[in-house]
Short mmCIF file of C-alpha atoms in Angstrom, two decimals:
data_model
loop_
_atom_site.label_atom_id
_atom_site.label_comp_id
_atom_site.label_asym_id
_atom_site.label_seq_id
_atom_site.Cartn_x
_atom_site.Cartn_y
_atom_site.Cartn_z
CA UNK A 1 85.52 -15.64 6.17
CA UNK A 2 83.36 -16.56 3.25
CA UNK A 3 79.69 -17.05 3.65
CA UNK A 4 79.40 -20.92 3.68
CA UNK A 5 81.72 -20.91 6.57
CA UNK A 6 80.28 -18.15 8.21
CA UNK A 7 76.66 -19.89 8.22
CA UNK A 8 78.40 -22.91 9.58
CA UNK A 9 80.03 -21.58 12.25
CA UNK A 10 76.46 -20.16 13.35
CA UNK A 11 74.54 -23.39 12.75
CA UNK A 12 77.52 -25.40 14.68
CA UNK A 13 76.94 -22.98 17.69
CA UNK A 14 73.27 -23.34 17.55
CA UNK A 15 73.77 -26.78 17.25
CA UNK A 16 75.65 -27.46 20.24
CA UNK A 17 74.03 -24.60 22.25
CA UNK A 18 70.78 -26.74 21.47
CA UNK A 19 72.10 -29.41 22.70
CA UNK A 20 73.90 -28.30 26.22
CA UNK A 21 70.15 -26.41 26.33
CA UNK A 22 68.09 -30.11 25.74
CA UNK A 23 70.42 -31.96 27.91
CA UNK A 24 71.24 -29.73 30.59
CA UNK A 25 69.88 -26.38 31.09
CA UNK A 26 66.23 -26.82 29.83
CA UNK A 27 65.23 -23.30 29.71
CA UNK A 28 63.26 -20.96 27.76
CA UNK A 29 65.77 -21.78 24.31
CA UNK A 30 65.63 -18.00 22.45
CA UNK A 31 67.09 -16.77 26.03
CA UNK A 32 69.44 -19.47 26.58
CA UNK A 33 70.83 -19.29 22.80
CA UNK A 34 71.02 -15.13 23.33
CA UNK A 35 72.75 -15.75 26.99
CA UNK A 36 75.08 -18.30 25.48
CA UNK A 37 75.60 -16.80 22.58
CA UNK A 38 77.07 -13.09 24.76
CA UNK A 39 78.94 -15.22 26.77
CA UNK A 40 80.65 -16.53 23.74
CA UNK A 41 81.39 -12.95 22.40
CA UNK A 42 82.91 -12.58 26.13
CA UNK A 43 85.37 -15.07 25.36
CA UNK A 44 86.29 -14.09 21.39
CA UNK A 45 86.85 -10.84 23.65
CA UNK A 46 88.99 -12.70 26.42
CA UNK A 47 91.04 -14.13 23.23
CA UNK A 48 91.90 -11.45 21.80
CA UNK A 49 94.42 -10.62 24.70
CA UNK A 50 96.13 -14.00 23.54
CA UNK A 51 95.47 -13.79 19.61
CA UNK A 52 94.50 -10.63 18.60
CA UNK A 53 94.35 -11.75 14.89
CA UNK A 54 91.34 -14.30 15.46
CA UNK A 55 89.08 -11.87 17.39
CA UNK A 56 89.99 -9.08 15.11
CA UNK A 57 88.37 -11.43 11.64
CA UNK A 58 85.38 -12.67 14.01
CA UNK A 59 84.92 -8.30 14.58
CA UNK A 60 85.20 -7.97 10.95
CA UNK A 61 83.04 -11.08 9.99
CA UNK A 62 80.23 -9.53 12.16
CA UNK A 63 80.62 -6.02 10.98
CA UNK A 64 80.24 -6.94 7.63
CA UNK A 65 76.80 -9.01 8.11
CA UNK A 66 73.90 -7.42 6.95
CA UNK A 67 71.71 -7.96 9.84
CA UNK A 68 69.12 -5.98 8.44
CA UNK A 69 68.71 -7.86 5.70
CA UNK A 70 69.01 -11.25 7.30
CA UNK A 71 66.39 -10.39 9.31
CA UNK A 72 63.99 -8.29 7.44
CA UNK A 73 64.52 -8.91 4.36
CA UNK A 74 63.86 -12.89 4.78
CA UNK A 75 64.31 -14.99 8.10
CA UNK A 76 61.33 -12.60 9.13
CA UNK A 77 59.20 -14.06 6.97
CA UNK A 78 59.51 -17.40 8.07
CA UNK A 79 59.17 -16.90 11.20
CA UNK A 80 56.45 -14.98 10.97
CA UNK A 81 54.48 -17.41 8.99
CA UNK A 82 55.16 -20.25 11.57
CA UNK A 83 54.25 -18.32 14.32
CA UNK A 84 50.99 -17.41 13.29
CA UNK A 85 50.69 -21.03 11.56
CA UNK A 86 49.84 -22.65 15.28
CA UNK A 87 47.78 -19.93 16.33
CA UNK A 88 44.19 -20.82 16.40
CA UNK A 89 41.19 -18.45 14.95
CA UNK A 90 38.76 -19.52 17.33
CA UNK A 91 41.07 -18.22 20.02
CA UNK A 92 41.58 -15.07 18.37
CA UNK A 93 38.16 -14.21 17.42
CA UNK A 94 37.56 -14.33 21.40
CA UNK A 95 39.72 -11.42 22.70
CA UNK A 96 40.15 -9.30 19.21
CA UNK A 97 39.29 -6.37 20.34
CA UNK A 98 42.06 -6.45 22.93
CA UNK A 99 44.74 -7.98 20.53
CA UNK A 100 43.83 -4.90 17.90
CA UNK A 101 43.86 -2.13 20.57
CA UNK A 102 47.39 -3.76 21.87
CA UNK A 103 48.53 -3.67 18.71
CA UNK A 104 47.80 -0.52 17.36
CA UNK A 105 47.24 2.09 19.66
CA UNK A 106 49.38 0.39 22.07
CA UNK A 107 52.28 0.49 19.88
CA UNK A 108 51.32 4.33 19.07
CA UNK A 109 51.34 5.06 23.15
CA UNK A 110 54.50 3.15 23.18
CA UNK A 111 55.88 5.03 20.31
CA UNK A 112 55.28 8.56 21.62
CA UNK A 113 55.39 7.79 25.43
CA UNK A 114 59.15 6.30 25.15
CA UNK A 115 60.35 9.21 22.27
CA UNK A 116 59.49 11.67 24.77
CA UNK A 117 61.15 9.71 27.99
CA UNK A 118 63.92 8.94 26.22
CA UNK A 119 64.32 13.12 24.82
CA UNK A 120 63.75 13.80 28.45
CA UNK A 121 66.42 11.47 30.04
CA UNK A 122 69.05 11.81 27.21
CA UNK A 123 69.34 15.80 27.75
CA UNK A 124 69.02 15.09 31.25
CA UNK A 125 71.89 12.86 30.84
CA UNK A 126 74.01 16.08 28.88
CA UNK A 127 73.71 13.78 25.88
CA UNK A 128 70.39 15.73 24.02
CA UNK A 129 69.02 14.41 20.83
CA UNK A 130 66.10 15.81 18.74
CA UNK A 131 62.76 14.48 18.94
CA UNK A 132 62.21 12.97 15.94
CA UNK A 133 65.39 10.02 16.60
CA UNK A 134 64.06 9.79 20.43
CA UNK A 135 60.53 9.11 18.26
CA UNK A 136 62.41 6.51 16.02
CA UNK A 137 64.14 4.79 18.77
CA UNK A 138 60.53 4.40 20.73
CA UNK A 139 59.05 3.19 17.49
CA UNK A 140 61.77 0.42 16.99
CA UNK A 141 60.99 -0.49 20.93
CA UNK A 142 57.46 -0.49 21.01
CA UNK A 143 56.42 -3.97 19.42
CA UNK A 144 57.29 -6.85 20.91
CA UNK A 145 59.53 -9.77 19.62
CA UNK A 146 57.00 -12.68 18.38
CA UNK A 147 60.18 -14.64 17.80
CA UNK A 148 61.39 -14.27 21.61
CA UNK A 149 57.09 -14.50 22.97
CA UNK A 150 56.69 -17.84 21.12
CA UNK A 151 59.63 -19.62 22.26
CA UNK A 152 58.50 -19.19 25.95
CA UNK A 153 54.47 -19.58 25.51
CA UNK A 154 56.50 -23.29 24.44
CA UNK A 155 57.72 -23.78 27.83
CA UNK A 156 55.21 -21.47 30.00
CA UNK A 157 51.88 -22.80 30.93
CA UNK A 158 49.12 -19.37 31.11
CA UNK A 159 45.45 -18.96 31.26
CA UNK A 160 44.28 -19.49 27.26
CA UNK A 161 43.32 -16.10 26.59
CA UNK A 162 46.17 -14.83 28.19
CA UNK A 163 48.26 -17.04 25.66
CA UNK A 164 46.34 -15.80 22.99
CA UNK A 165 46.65 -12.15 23.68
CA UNK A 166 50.23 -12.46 23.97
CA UNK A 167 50.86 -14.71 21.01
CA UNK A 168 48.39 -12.54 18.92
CA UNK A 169 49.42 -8.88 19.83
CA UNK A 170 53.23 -9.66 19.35
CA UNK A 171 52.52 -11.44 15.55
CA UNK A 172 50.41 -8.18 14.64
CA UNK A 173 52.11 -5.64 16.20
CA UNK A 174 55.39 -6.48 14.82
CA UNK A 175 53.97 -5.28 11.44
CA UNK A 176 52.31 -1.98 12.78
CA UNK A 177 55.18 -1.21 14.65
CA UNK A 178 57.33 -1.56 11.21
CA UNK A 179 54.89 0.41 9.54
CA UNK A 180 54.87 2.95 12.03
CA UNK A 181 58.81 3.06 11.85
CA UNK A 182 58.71 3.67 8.19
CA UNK A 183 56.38 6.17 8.66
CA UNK A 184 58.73 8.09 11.19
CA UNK A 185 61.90 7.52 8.74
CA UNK A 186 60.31 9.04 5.72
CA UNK A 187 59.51 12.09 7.96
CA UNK A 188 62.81 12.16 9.23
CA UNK A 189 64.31 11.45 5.48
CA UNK A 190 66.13 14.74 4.02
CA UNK A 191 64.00 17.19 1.96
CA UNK A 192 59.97 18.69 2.14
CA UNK A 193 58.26 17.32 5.30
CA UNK A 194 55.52 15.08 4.01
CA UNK A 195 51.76 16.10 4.65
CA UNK A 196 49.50 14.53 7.06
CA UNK A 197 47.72 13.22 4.20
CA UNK A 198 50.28 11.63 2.68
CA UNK A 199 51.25 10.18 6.24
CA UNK A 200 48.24 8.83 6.32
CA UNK A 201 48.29 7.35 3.04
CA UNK A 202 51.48 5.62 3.82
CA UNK A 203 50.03 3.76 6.59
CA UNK A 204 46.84 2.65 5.17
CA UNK A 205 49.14 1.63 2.05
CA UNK A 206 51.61 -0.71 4.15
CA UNK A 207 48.92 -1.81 7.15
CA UNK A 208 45.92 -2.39 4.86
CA UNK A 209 47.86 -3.30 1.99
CA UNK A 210 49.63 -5.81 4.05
CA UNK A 211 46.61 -7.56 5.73
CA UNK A 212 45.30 -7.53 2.34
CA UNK A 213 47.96 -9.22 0.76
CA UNK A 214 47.96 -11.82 3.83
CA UNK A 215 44.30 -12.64 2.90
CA UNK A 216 45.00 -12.94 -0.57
CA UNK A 217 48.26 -15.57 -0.08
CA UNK A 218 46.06 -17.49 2.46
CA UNK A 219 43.20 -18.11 0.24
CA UNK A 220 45.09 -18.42 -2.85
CA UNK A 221 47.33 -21.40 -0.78
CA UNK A 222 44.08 -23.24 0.68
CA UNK A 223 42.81 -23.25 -2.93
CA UNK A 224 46.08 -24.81 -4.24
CA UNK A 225 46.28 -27.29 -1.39
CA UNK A 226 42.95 -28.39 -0.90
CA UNK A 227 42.99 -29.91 -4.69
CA UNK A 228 46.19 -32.54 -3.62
CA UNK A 229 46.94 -34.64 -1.47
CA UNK A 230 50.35 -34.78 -1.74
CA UNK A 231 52.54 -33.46 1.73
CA UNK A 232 55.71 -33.08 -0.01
CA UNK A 233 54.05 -30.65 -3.18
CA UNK A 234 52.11 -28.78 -0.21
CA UNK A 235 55.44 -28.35 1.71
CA UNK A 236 56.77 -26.90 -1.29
CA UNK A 237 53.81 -24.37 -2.21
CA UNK A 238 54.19 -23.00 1.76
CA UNK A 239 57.33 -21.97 1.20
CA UNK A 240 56.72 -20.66 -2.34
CA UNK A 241 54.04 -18.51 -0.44
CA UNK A 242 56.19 -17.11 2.13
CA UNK A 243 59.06 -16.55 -0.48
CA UNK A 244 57.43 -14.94 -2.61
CA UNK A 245 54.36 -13.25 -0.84
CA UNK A 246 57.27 -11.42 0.87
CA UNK A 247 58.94 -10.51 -2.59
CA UNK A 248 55.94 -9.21 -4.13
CA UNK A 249 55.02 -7.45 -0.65
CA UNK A 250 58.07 -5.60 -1.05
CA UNK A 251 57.75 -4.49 -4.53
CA UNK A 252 54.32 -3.42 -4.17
CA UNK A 253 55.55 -1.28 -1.18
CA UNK A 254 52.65 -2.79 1.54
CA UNK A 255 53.98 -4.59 5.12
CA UNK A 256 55.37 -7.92 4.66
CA UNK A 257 55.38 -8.94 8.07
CA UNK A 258 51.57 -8.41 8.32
CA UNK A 259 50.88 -10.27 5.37
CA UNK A 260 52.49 -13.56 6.47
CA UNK A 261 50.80 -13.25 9.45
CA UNK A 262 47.52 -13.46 8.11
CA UNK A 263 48.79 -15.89 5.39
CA UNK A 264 50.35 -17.77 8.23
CA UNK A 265 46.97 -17.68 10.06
CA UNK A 266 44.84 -18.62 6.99
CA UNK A 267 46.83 -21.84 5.99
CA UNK A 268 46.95 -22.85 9.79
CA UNK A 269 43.48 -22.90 10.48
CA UNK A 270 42.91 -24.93 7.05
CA UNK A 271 45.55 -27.48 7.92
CA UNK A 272 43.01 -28.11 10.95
CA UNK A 273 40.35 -28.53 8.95
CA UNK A 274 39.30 -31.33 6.93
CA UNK A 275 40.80 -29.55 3.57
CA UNK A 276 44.13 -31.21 3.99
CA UNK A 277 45.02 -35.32 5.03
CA UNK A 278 45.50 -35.93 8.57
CA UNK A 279 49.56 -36.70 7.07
CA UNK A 280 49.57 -33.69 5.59
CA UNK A 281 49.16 -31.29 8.47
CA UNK A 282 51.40 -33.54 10.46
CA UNK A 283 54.20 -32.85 7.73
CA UNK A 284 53.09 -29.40 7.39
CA UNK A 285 53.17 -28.74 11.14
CA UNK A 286 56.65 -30.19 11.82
CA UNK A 287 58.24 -28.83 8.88
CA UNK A 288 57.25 -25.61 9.90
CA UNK A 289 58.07 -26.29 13.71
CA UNK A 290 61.59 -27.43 12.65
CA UNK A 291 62.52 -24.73 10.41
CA UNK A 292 61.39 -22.62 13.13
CA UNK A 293 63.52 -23.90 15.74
CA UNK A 294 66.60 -23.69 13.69
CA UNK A 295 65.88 -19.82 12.46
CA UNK A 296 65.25 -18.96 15.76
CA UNK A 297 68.37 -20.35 17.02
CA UNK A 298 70.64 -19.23 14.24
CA UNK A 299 69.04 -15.60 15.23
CA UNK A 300 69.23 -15.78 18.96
CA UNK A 301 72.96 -16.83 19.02
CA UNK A 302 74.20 -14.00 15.95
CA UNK A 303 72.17 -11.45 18.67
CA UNK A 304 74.23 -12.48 20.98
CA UNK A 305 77.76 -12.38 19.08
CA UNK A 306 76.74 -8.62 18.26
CA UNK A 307 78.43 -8.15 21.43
CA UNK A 308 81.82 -8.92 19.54
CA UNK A 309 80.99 -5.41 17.56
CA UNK A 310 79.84 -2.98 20.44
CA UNK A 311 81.64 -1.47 22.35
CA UNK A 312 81.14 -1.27 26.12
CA UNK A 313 80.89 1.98 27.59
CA UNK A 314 79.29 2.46 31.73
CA UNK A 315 77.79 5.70 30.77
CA UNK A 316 76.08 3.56 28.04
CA UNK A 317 75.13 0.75 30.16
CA UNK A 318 73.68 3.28 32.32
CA UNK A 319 71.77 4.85 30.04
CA UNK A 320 70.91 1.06 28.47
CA UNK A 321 69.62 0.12 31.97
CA UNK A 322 67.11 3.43 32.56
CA UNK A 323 65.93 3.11 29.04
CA UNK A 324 65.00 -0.82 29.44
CA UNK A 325 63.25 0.63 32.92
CA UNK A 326 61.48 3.68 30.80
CA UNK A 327 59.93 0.76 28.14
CA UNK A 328 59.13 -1.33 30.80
CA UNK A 329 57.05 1.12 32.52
CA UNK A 330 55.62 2.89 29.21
CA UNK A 331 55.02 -1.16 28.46
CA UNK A 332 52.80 -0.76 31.06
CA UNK A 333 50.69 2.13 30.52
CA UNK A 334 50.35 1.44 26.72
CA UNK A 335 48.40 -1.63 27.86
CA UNK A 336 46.64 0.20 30.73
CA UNK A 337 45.33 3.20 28.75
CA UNK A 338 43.63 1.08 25.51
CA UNK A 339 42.18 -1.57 28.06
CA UNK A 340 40.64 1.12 30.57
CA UNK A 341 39.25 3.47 27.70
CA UNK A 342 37.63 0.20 25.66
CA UNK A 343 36.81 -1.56 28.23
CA UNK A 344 38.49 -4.55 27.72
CA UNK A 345 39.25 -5.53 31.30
CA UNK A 346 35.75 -7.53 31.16
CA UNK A 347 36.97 -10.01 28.79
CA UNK A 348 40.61 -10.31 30.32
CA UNK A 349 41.62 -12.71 33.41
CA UNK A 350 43.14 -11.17 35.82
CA UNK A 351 46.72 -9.94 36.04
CA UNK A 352 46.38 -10.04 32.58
CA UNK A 353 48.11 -6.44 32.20
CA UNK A 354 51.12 -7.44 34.54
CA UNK A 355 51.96 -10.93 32.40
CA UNK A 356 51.63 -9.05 28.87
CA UNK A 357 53.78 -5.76 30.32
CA UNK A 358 56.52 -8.70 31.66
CA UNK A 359 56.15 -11.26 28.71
CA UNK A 360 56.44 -8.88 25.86
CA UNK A 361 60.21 -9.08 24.80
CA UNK A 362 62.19 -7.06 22.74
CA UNK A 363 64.28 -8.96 20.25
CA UNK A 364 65.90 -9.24 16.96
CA UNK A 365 62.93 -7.25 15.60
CA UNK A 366 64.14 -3.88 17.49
CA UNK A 367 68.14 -4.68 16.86
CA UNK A 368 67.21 -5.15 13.35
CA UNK A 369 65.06 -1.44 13.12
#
């Protein structure tokens, strides 16, 4: 199947699963499109039995996507950027501290409290694994999907800061938790194990180098805007921005992710000021809404076709259902922990903890890792 037909088949399905979704179901649409989407795969499975030959080239078309790279290496960025393009600063600069405590040493509890659960239960299990891919596997866990968070903070009314937090800590710690994995992989990587120093120059290089980057887009694309008034140019120079911000992120070896996220941020919070026409953000806003809708569920519905590819296994299901229980209790105390030893519960609403331990999905983010 060549790659035009391949995207169409994917846009057709997101197209009508939009629609049965708008018309019908009206739910949350990331879950919907990933529910809809597996029970598709289900029935490329069921055909099989009747033409083999049809489920064997959808197995094949599958196998040879490079999720990976569809998703990292540039739907990430967009989504990224229009996620954090709504997101006001005001709201942020309220309940920081708990969004860069989440974010960091939340996904560092996370990290290490699900690599050593999961080393635990897999040689409990007879199925033992070293520590450093039980480490891997919690770091690909640990952040949150923004992709998934955002599409139901659309449809789920929750105390502001509450929305904030969760909107906040699942932009930011999508790009620590990458970081982090990298981190892990060059350790694991064949040859000398690297130094803590050079560890910890990795990190600052791809955390710090990202948010730096970020800041630099954003104020480079508010200086470009602000001089025009012209919605279709400023369309244009957002996606130049995201395009290639993320190019030149990669090449200069700092977090991508991070840096559209403060890009994102930066260019959102000008659009609401009076640098840019009233038309302008109201271009700027639904382009960005649009394109996000349509990424979103082009990614939602491939998740769920991955199902085509896997093969099902109850020992694995098992094992799939205590290790969702294991990251939804280390979920837990890797909130917990951060918020009792800062003291952050003072500026948090209550139940706070229980929402952001039950609202913060895992999505194409960890498949992807």
């Amino acid at each position: 199947m060549s790659l035009f037909s391949s995207l169409a088949a994917l846009l057709t399905l997101a197209g009508l699963f939009s629609y049965l979704n708008a018309r019908f179901l009206r739910q949350p649409a990331g879950i919907m499109f990933l529910l809809l989407g597996a029970l598709t795969a289900v029935g490329v499975l069921a055909a099989g039995k009747v033409t083999p030959g049809f489920t064997a080239e959808i197995r094949t078309t599958l196998i040879k996507f490079d999720f990976t790279e569809f998703l990292m290496g540039s739907v990430l960025s967009f989504l990224l950027f229009a996620g954090s393009l709504h997101v006001r600063s005001d709201a942020l600069k309220a309940v920081w501290r708990s969004i860069a405590a989440y974010s960091t040493l939340g996904v560092l509890l996370a990290t290490a409290l699900v690599g050593l659960g999961t080393y635990g239960l897999l040689h409990l299990a007879g199925e033992p694994l070293p520590l450093l891919p039980c480490l891997l596997f919690g770091a690909l866990i640990a952040p949150t999907d923004p992709i998934a968070v955002l599409g139901i903070l659309k449809t789920t009314p929750l105390d502001a800061k509450i929305e904030t937090n969760l909107a906040g800590e699942s932009l930011f710690n999508d790009g620590f938790g990458v970081v982090v994995f990298v981190t892990l992989l060059e350790i694991a990587a064949p040859g000398p194990a690297p130094t803590a120093g050079a560890v910890g120059r990795l990190l600052l290089r791809e955390a710090g180098g990202g948010l730096l980057a970020g800041a630099v887009l954003g104020y480079v694309g508010y200086r470009l805007i602000r001089t025009i008034d012209h919605f279709q140019t400023e369309v244009i120079l957002t996606l130049a921005l995201v395009m290639g911000g993320y190019a030149l992120c990669h090449a200069l070896g700092v977090s991508g992710p991070l840096a559209m996220v403060v890009a994102g941020l930066a260019i959102g919070n000008v659009s609401r000021s009076q640098a840019v026409s009233d038309t302008t953000r109201d271009y700027l806003e639904k382009f960005w809404e649009a394109l996000d809708e349509v990424l979103n569920a082009v990614l939602f519905v491939l998740m769920g076709l991955e199902l085509v590819v896997i093969g099902f296994s109850p020992f694995y299901l098992a094992l799939g259902v205590a290790a969702a229980v294991l990251a939804l209790l280390v979920r837990y105390v890797a909130l917990a922990l951060p918020t009792r030893l800062l003291g952050l519960s003072r500026q948090l609403p209550p139940r706070t903890l229980a929402i952001l331990s039950w609202g913060g999905l895992r999505g194409g983010i960890s498949l992807a890792l």
